[in-house]
Structure formats: structure tokens, C-alpha cells
XYZ file of C-alpha atoms in Angstrom:
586
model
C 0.000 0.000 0.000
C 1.537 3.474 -1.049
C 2.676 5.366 1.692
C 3.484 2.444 4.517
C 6.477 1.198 4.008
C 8.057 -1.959 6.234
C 10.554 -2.104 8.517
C 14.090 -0.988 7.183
C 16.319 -3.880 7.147
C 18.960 -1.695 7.984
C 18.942 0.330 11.009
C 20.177 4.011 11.329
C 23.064 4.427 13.280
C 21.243 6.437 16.014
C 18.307 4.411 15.846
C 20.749 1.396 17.336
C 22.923 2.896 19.163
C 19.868 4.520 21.117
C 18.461 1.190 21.332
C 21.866 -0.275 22.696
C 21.689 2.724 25.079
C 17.582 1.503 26.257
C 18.359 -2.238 26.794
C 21.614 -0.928 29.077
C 19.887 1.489 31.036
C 16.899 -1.096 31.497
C 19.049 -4.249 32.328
C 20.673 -1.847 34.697
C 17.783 -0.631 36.406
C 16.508 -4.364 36.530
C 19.120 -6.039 38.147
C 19.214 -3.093 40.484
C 15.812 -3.546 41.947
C 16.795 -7.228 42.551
C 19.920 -5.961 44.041
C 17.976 -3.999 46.611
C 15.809 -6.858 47.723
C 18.735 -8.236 49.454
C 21.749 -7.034 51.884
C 25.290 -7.517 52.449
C 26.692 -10.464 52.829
C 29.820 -11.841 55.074
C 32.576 -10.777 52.348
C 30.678 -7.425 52.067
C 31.134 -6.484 55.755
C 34.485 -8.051 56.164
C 35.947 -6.001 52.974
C 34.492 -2.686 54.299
C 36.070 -3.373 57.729
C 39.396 -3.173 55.865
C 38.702 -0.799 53.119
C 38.203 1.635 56.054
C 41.907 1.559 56.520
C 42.103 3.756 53.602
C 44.318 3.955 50.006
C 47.809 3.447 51.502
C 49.429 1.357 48.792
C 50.292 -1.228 51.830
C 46.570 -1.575 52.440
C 45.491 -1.611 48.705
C 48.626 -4.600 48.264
C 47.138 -6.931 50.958
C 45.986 -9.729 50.348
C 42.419 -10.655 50.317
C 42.314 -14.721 51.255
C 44.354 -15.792 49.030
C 43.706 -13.186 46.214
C 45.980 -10.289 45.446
C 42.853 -7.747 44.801
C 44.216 -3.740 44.799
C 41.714 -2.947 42.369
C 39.135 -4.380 44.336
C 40.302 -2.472 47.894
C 40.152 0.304 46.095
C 36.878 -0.298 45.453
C 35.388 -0.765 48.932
C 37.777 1.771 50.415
C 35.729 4.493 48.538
C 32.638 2.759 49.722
C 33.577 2.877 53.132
C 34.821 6.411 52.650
C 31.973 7.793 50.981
C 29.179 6.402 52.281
C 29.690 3.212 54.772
C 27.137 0.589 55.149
C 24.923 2.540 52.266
C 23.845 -0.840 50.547
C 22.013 1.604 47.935
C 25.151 3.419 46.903
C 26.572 -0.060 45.779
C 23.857 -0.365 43.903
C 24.391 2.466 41.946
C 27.780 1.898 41.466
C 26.710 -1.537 40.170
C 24.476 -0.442 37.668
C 26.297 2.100 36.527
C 29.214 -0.356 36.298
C 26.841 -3.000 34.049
C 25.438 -0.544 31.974
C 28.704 0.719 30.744
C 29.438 -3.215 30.344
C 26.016 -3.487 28.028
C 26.980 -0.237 25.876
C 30.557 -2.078 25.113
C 29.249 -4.865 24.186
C 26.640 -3.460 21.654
C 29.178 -0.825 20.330
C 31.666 -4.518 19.956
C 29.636 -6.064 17.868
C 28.582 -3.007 15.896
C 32.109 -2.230 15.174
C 31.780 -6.408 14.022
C 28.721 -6.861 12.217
C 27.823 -3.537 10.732
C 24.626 -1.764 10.731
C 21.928 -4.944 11.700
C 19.264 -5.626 13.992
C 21.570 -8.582 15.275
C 23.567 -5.635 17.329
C 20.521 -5.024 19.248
C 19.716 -8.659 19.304
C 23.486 -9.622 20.776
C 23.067 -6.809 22.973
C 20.210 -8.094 24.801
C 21.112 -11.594 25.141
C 24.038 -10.078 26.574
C 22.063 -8.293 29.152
C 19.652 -11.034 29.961
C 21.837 -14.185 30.264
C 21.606 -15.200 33.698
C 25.391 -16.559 34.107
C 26.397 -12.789 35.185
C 22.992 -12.046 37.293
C 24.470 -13.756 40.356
C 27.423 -11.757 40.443
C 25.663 -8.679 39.811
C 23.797 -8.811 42.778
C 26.657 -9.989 45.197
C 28.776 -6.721 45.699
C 31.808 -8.343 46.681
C 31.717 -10.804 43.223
C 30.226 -7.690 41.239
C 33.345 -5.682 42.165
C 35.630 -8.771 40.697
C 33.040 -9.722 37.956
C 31.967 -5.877 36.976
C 35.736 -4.703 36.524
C 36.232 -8.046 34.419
C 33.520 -7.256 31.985
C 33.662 -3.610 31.506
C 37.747 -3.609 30.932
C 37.524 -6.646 29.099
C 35.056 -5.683 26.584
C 37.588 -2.547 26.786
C 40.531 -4.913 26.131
C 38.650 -6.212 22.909
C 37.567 -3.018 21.302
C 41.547 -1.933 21.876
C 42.020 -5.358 19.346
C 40.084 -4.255 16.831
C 41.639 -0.766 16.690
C 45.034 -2.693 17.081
C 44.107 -4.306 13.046
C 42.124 -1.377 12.232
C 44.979 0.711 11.855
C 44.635 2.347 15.142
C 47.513 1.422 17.065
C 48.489 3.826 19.479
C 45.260 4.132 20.636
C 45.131 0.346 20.964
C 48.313 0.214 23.174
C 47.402 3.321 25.334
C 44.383 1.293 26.642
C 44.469 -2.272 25.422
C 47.769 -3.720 27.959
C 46.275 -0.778 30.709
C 42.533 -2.238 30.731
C 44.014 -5.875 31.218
C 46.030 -5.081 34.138
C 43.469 -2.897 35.383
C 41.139 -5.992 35.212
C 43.776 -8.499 36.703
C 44.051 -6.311 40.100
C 40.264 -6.924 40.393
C 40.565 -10.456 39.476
C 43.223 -12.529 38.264
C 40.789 -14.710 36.873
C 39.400 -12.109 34.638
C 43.001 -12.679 32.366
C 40.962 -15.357 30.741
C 39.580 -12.733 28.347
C 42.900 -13.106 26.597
C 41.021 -16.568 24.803
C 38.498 -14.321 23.554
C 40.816 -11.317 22.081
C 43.009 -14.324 20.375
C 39.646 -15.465 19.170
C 37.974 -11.973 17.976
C 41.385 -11.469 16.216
C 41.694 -14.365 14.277
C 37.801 -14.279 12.966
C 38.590 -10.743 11.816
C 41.886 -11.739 9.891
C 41.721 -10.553 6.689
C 45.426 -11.315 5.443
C 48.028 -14.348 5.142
C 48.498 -15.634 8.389
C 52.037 -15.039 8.027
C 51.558 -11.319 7.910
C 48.599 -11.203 10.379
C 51.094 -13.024 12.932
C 53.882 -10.480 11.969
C 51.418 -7.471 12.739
C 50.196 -9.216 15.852
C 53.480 -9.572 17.912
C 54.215 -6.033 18.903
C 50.504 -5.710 20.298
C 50.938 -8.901 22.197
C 53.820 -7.894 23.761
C 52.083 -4.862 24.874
C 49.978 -7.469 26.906
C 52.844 -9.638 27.972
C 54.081 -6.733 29.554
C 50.748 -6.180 31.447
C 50.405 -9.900 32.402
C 54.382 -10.136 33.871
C 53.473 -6.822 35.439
C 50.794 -8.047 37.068
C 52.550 -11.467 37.861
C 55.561 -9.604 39.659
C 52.709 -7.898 41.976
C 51.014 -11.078 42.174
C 54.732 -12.863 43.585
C 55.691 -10.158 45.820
C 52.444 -9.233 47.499
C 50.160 -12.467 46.800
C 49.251 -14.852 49.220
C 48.247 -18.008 47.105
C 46.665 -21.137 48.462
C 48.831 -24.554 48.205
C 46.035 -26.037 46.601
C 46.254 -29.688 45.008
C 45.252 -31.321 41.619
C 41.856 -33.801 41.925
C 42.206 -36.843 41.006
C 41.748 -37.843 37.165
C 37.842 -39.241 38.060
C 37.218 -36.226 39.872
C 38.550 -33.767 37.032
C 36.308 -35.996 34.790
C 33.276 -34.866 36.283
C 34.352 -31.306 37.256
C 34.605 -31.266 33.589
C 31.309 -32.505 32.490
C 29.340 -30.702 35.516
C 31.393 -27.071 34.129
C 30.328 -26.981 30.920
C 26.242 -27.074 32.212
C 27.024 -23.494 32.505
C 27.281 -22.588 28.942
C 24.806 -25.217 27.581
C 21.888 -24.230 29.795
C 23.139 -20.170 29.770
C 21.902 -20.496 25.765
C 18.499 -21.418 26.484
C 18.071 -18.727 29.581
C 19.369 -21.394 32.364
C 19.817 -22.946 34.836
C 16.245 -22.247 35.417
C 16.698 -24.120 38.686
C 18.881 -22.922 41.933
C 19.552 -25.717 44.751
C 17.960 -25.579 47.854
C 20.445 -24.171 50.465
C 18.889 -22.549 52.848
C 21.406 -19.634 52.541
C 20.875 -16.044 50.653
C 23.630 -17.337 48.543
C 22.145 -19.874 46.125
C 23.641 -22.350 43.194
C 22.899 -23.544 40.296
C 20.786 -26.775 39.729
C 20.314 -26.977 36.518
C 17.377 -29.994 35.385
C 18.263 -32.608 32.852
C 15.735 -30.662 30.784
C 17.372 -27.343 30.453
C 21.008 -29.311 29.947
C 19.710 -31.376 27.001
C 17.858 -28.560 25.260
C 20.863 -26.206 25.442
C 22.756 -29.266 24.298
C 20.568 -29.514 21.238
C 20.442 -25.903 20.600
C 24.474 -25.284 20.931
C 24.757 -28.205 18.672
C 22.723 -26.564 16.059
C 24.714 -23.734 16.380
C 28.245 -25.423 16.220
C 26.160 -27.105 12.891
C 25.280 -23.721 11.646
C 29.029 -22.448 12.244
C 30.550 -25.304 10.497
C 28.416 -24.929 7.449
C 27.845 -21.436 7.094
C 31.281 -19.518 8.795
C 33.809 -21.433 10.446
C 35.334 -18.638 11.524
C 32.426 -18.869 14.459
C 34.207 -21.579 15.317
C 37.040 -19.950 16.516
C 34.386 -18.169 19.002
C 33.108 -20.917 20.434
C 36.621 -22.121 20.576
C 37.165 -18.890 23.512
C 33.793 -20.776 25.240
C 35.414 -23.963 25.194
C 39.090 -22.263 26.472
C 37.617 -20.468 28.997
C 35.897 -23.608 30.752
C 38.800 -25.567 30.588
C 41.013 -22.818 31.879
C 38.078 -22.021 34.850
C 38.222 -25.761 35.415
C 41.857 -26.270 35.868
C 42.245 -23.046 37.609
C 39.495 -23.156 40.622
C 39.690 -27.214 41.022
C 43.332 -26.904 42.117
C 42.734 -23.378 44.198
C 39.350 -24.824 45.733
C 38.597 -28.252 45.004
C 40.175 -29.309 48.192
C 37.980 -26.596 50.577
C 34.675 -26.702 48.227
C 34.372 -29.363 46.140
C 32.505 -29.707 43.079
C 30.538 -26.154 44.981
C 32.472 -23.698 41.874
C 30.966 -26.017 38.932
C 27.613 -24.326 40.074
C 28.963 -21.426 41.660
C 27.808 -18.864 39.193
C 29.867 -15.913 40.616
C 32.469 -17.934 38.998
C 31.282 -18.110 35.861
C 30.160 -14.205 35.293
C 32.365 -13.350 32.359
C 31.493 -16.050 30.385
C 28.850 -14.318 29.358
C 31.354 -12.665 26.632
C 32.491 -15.324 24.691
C 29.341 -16.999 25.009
C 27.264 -13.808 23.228
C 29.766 -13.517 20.967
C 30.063 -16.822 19.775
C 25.997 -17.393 19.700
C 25.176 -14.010 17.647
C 28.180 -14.219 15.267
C 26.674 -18.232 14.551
C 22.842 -17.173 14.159
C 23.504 -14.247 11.889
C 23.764 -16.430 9.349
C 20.335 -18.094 10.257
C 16.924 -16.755 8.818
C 15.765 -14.111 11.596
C 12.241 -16.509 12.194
C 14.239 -19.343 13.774
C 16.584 -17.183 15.871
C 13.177 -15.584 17.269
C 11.554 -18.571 18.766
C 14.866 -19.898 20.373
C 15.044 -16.481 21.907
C 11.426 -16.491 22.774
C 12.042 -19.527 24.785
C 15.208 -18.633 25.949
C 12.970 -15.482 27.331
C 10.834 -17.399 29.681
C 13.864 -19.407 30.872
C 15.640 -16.275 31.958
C 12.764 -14.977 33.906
C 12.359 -18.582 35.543
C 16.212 -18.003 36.464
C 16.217 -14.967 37.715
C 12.907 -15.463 39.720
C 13.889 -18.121 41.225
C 17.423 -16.660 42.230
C 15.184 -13.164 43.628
C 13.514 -15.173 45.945
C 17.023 -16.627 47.482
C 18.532 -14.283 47.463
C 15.339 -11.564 49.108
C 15.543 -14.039 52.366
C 19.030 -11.773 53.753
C 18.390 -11.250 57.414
C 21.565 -8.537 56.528
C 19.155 -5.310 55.685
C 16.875 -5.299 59.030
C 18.899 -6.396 61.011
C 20.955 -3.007 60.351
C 17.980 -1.299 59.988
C 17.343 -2.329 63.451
C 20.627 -2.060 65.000
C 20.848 1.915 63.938
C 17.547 2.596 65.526
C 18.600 0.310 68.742
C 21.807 2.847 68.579
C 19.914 6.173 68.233
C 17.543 5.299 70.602
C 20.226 4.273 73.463
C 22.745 6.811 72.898
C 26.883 6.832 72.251
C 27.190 5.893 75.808
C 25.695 2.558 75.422
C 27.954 -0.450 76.860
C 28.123 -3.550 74.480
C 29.496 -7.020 74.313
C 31.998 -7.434 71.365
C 29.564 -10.205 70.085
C 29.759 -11.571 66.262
C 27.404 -10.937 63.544
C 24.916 -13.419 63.633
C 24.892 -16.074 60.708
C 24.231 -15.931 57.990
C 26.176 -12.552 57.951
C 28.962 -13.620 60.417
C 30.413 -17.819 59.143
C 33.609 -18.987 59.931
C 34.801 -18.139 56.832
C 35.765 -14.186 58.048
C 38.830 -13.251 59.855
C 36.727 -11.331 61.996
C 33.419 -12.509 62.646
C 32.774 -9.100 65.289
C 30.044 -6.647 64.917
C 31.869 -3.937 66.205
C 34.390 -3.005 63.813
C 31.347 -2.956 61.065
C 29.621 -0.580 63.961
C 32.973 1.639 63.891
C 33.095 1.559 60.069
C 29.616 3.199 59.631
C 30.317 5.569 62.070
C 27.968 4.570 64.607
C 29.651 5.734 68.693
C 29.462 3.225 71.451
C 31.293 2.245 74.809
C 32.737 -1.619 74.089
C 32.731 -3.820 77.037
C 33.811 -0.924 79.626
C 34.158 -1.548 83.051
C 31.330 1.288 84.225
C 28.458 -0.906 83.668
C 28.047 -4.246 82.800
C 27.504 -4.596 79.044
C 24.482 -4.915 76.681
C 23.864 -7.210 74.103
C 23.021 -6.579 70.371
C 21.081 -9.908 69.925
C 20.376 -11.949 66.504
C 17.861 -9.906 65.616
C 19.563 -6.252 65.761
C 17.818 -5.599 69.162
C 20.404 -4.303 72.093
C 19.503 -5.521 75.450
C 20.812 -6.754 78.818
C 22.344 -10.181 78.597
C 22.846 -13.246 80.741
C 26.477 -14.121 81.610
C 26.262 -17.713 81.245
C 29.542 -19.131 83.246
C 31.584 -22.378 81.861
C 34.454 -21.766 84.252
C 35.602 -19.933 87.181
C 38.934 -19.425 88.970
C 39.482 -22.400 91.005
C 39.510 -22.160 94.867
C 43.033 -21.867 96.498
C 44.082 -24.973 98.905
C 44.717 -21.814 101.597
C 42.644 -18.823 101.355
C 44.458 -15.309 101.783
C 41.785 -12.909 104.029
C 42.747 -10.342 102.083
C 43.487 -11.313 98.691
C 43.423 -14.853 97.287
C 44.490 -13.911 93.750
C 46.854 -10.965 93.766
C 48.509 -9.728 90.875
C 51.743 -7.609 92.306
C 54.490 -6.589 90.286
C 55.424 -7.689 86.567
C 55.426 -11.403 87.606
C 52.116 -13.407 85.771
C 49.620 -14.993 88.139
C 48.431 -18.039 86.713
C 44.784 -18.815 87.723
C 43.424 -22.762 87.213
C 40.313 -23.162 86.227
C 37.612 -25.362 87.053
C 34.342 -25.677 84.730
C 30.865 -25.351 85.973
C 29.835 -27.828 83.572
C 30.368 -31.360 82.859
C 33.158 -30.462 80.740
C 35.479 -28.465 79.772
C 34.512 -26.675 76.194
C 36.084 -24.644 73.355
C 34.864 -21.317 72.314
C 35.414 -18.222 71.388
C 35.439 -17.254 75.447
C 34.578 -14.134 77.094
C 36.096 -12.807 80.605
C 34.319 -11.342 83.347
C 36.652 -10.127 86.328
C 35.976 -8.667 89.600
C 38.491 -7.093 91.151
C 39.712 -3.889 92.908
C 43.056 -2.370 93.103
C 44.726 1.187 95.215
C 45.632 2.274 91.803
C 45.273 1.862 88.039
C 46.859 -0.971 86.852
C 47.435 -1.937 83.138
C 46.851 -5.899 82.977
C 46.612 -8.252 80.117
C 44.577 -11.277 80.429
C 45.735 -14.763 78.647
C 43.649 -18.317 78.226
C 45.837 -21.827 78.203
C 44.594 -24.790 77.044
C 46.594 -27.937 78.691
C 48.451 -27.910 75.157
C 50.444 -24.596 76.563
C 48.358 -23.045 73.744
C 47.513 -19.239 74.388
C 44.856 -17.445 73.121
C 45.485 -13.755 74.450
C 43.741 -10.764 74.834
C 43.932 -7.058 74.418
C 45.458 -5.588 77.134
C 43.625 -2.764 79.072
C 43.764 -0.039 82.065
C 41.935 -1.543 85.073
C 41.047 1.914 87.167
C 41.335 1.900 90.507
C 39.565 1.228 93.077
C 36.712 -1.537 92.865
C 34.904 -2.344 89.771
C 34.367 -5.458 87.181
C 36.237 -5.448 83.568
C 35.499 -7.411 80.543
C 37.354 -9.159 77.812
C 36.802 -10.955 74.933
C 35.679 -12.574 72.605
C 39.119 -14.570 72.730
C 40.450 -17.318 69.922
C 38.876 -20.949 69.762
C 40.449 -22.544 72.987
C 39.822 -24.904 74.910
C 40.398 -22.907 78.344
C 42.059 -24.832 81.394
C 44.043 -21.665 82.902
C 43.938 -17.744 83.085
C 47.225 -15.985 83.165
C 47.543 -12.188 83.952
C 50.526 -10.197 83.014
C 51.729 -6.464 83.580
C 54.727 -5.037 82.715
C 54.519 -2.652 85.578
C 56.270 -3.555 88.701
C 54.229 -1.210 90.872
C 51.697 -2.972 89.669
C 49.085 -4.020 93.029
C 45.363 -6.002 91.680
C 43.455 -8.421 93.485
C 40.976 -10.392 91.494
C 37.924 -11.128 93.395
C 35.834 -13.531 91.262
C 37.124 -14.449 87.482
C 34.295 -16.131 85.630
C 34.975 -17.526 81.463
C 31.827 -18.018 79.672
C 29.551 -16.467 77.072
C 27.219 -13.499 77.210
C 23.388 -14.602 75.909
């Protein structure tokens, strides 16, 4: 009919980019509101505890675990300078941080394919894949994951300026954005599969003379890889680690590469049943044979149609082999088979994976690509769905939300225990499971465990109120009573105190101290626990004022307590310890 004309099968150039620019700013503001239906979690509060020590290059250069992570520090010490324990703020950082990721990507494959709707189509499968949603939401993996995709994608578009004539430019940013992207993540240097990759399905000369024009731009990235590697000797504090056993590599194998086959059609659709905020993958047999089917289309469609593709899918298939050998010797022997379904793992697969599917189904008729994405649709909001509702159960966000309005409401001069977080926001897996240095972070004034009153609690629900000292052991009676003083601390000698349980027997614990003393002057006194190992477990030492009062240590180390030892360094010093009690405040 005159005057109606269909749609153009080329797009303007602003029509796509603006359309690269929507499904960015909408994936961002997507996986934001997911973001916010959850908290911190035990990494989270452990890495703003340290990023609060500020950007001293011997802060930003220690290690994290057993990951040499500057770029990451620096991350979290402008969170905690900025705005501590402002969950939102992360947020924004995040999306801000993934929508720059989306843009890259689009503007990648226009700079690949041209003016097509596939740009906007590769964009958007980009954006929704779920193998990157986990680690979105997850501050501590989005810093790592985040950094890998947006100066990766950066790495990339420096490789196609590299051939396309633009080399300075290419080697300003190209070796810079890899390092950059290393001191978030070391993993993230697997991105060098997918540059090798890009480059050779863009070779348009001899391979002779493509090599030849190659070398001086990949010595540009040796140079960032050794300089990252001489950080990574010098300052790194790398696990010992150990190889599984050929049967077990076998199936870490098979089990890895369920990411990519059920990513395709919008998996895992499925997320195991943990009980914890942090969930993984389980994928059904359903979703792992029809990604099977559909990647083996693909692969068909490549082979026939442009084997170049192939070399894409080649980056997929390096990348899981690499992720494989790389995380089942660093964490096979703590986790298990745990990082096959570990999505924050798996984030930046998302790159080679895009790249490999759109550059395949270009060459399909546009109908068939539709209803694989169609499907691939519902299976991504299935995913993510299912992964919202995990990962909405944090206990993190009130019980902050109640321990601020517990603080306001009782004033700096409250007296607390030094209790932990309560799981699942304190596990055994932090250094320093205390809520106090999180308190001190934010901001937030106290009194910790001072001898004017006998302290408060800030229980598992955020709520601060008095607590029951319940006793495991006490100083044990002396064969001959002194009238006056039956433990006596006097001079820079230690007095060594037995002790005898109140229960059936004697337990291990993180122990708290309760001491009742009284002294003729201030005395500064440090307080030790033994087991019958000779193991110590000491404590901070403090100023006990004089005259007579009650002071209070702890939490100590695991230990098995059998005796107390007190120490000064003071000869003048003069305490006599009334009643000593070890147990646990509830």
C-alpha cells in the first residue's frame, strides 16, 4: 500500500545505538531492583572493615584470602569512605558499572557486524543471560566480575583498533585495561582466549603477515600480564592447593560446561535448595539437554555457514577448561565440586558466550533465531525469579535497619558485648566474625565492654539488650585462702589462675572474661587463656582503674580454656581479682 512502508532492514546508526543505550539502562535498572531486595553479605562487611583503613598502597597490596585484589580495595575503600554501610550506593555503582558493560558490548559487535538488527539482538542476550545475574547482585563478586567485563570488553575493542589501523590508541588502553582488570581479578586474564579469538575471525590477510602485525601488540599485553605477575609474587598470598584426582577432574569437567549449555536457552532455570541467601545452580536434565541440542545446532550452523564462528566458540570452550583447571586446584580441596555451580564464577562467560551465539545465528533466517530467543525469554525470567527469591531471604538489611535505631535510641554511651554478627552474615569463613568493627566503620559511637556498667547485648535480631552471663568456668579455689586477697597480681610477675568448669566439661569457644576485682591504683593488665596444650589465646590488654569495679574481655580465639594468666609489665603494679568467671554473654 503506497505510503506504509516496512521495517528498514537496515537500522540508522542512532536508531541502534539509542536502542543499545535503552536495553543498558533497562538491564541496569533491573538487576538493580533485585539488588535492593537483598543485603550484604559476610565478604561485604568483612571487605568494608578493611577498606576503612584507607588507600595506603600497603593496604590496597594486601591480600584478600588468598587473592591479590588492589583494584578491588580500592573499590570498597571508597565505599567505606563515601558512604559506609549505604547498601544503595553499591547499587548504583553496580548499575552504573553493568550498563557501561552493556553499551561495550553493543558498540563490539557493531564495530563487528555492521549496521543490523543482530547488534541489538546480541546486545540483549548479553544483558539477559543469567550466568552474570548472580554476580551482579553480590557486591563483593560484582566488584571482581563488573571490573572483568567492563575492561575486558575494553581490552577487545583496543584489538580491533590494534588491526584497524589504530595502534596507538590500541596500546594506550588495550595492555592498561588488562592489568586494570587483573588487580580486580586474576581470573578475569581469561579474556585473553576471547581477544586471540575476535582477532583471528577478523583476519583478513596471510596468516604469516597477520602473525607479523600481531606480535608487537601482544607484547604490549605480555608486559601487562608479567606486570601483574611480579605484583602477584611479591604481594600475593596463594593457596597450596592440590590437583583432583583424574575421576574427579572428569566430572568437574562434564558438571562445568552445564554453565554454557543451559546459559543459551536462559538457564539454569533451577537454583539448589540451600537454605542460605547465597544460592547455586541446579540446573534440570531438561534445560542441559535442550541447550545441548540448541548449541549443537549452532556449532552445525558455524561449520556450514562460517567457520570462523568456530574460533568463538573455541574462547567458550578455552575459557571452561582454563576455569576448570584453575578453581579445582585453588578450591577443590575446601569446596568441592561447589564452583561447577557457583555462578559468581562463571560471570564473564557471558562474553564469549554472546559472541560466539550471535556471530553463529547471523547467518540463520531471523524466524528461527526468534523462537529460540522467545524460549530462551521465559527461561531467563524462571532463572532470575527463582534466584530473587534466594537471594530476598538476607536477614543482613533489618537487622541493620534495626541495629541503627537500637543505637539512636540508646545513645553513644551505650555499653556492648563485642559479640559476632549473627549467621548468615557472620560464618567462619571471616577473619573477623565481630560486629563492632562494622559498627565503627559506619560511624555509629558506642562504649565496648567498659568496666562502668556491665555490658548490653546486640542480639540476633539487631535488638540491644541486657544479657545473661552464662559461666563455663571460674577461677578455682586456692588450697589456703588469703583474708585479704586470694588472687593478687603484684608486680610484673604473671599470676596463673586454674580453672575449674561449671559444667560437665570443659569446652572450646570463642570465650569471654568477666573479672571482679579492685586495686589502690590503676593498673594496666593483660589477660591470657591456656589450654593444657600450653596453647595461648590472648587478649587485648587494658587499664583496670582503681579502686573496685568489674572489667570485661573478649571474645578470645577458639580454645579450649584450662588456665587464666595475667601479666603487667609494671612492677608497681598491686590487683586483686575477686571472682574471674569464662563463659559467654546470651
Amino acid at each position: 500500500m503506497r505510503g506504509i512502508s516496512g521495517r528498514p532492514a537496515t537500522p540508522e546508526t542512532s536508531v541502534l545505538r539509542g536502542v543499545l543505550v535503552a536495553v543498558a539502562v533497562l538491564q541496569a535498572v533491573g538487576l538493580g531492583l533485585l539488588a535492593r531486595r537483598g543485603s550484604w553479605l559476610t565478604d561485604d562487611l568483612e571487605f568494608l572493615v578493611q577498606g576503612d583503613r584507607g588507600f595506603a598502597p600497603k593496604e590496597l597490596l594486601t591480600p584478600l584470602n588468598d587473592h591479590i585484589a588492589p583494584g578491588l580495595r580500592l573499590v570498597y575503600a571508597a565505599f567505606a569512605a563515601i558512604a559506609p554501610l549505604n547498601h544503595d550506593v553499591t547499587i548504583g555503582w553496580r548499575m552504573a558499572m553493568q550498563a557501561i558493560a552493556t553499551v561495550l558490548m553493543g558498540m563490539l559487535l557493531l564495530r563487528i557486524l555492521g549496521l543490523t538488527w543482530w547488534v541489538a539482538i546480541g546486545t540483549a542476550i548479553y544483558a539477559l543471560v543469567p550466568v552474570s545475574m548472580p554476580s551482579f547482585l553480590s557486591l563483593s563478586s560484582g566488584v571482581n566480575n563488573l571490573s572483568a567485563h567492563v575492561f575486558g570488553l575494553l581490552l577487545l575493542h583496543a584489538t580491533i583498533d590494534w588491526y584497524g589501523g589504530h595502534r596507538r590508541r590500541a596500546v594506550a588502553y588495550g595492555p592498561l585495561s588488562l592489568l586494570i582488570s587483573l588487580a580486580c581479578w586474576e581470573k578475569s586474564g581469561l579474556i585473553l582466549c576471547t581477544a586471540v579469538a575476535l582477532a583471528l575471525y577478523l583476519r583478513d590477510e596471510p596468516f604469516r603477515n597477520w602473525l607479523r602485525r600481531t606480535l608487537p601488540y601482544a607484547a604490549a599485553l605480555g608486559l601487562a600480564v608479567l606486570g601483574f605477575g611480579v605484583l602477584y609474587l611479591t604481594s600475593g598470598n596463594p593457596s597450596a592447593g592440590r590437583v583432583p584426582s583424574p575421576a574427579d577432574l572428569g566430572r568437574l569437567v562434564a558438571q562445568s560446561f552445564e554453565v554454557p549449555l543451559t546459559a543459551v536457552v536462559g538457564g539454569p532455570w533451577r537454583w539448589a535448595d540451600t537454605g542460605q541467601v547465597f544460592s547455586l545452580a541446579d540446573p534440570p536434565i531438561a534445560a542441559v539437554v535442550l541447550g545441548g541440542l540448541v548449541t549443537a545446532v549452532l556449532l552445525a550452523v558455524a561449520w556450514r555457514r562460517d567457520r570462523r564462528a568456530l574460533l568463538l566458540w573455541g574462547a567458550v570452550l578455552g575459557y571452561v577448561l582454563a576455569t576448570v583447571a584453575l578453581l579445582s586446584y585453588g578450591r577443590f580441596g575446601v569446596f568441592g565440586s561447589v564452583f561447577t555451580v557457583h555462578y559468581h564464577y562463571w560471570s564473564d562467560l557471558s562474553i564469549p558466550l554472546t559472541l560466539a551465539v550471535v556471530l553463529t545465528a547471523q547467518n540463520l533466517r531471523i524466524v528461527v533465531p526468534a523462537v529460540v530467543l522467545t524460549g530462551a525469554l521465559a527461561g531467563v525470567v524462571v532463572s532470575d525469579a527463582g534466584f530473587a527469591d534466594e537471594w530476598g531471604k538476607n536477614p543482613a538489611k533489618a537487622y541493620f535497619a534495626t541495629v541503627d535505631a537500637e543505637l539512636d535510641r540508646t545513645g553513644p554511651n551505650v555499653n556492648l558485648w563485642d559479640t559476632t554478627l549473627p549467621p548468615p552474615m557472620g560464618s567462619a569463613l571471616m577473619s573477623d566474625r565481630r560486629l563492632s568493627p562494622v559498627l565503627r566503620m559506619a560511624g555509629r559511637r558506642f562504649q565496648l565492654q567498659e568496666p562502668g556498667s556491665e555490658p548490653l547485648l546486640v542480639d540476633d535480631s539487631g535488638h540491644i539488650r541486657p544479657a545473661q552471663f552464662v559461666v563455663w568456668s571460674r577461677d578455682k579455689p586456692t588450697a589456703q585462702p588469703n583474708k585479704f586477697c586470694s588472687l593478687l597480681l603484684h608486680g610484673n610477675g604473671p599470676l596463673v589462675i586454674p580453672l575449674v568448669p561449671t559444667r560437665d566439661e570443659v569446652a572450646t569457644a570463642e570465650w569471654f572474661v568477666r573479672a571482679a576485682y579492685f586495686s589502690n591504683r590503676e593498673n594496666q593488665v593483660s589477660v591470657e587463656l591456656v589450654d593444657d596444650a600450653g596453647r595461648v589465646a590472648a587478649l587485648p590488654a587494658k587499664n583496670w582503674p582503681g579502686g573496685v569495679g568489674t572489667m570485661y574481655f573478649g571474645p578470645s580465639e577458639r580454645i579450649r580454656a584450662t588456665q587464666l594468666r595475667l601479666r603487667s609489665t609494671d612492677p608497681a603494679t598491686n590487683l586483686c581479682v575477686a571472682n574471674l568467671e569464662i563463659g559467654l554473654p546470651r
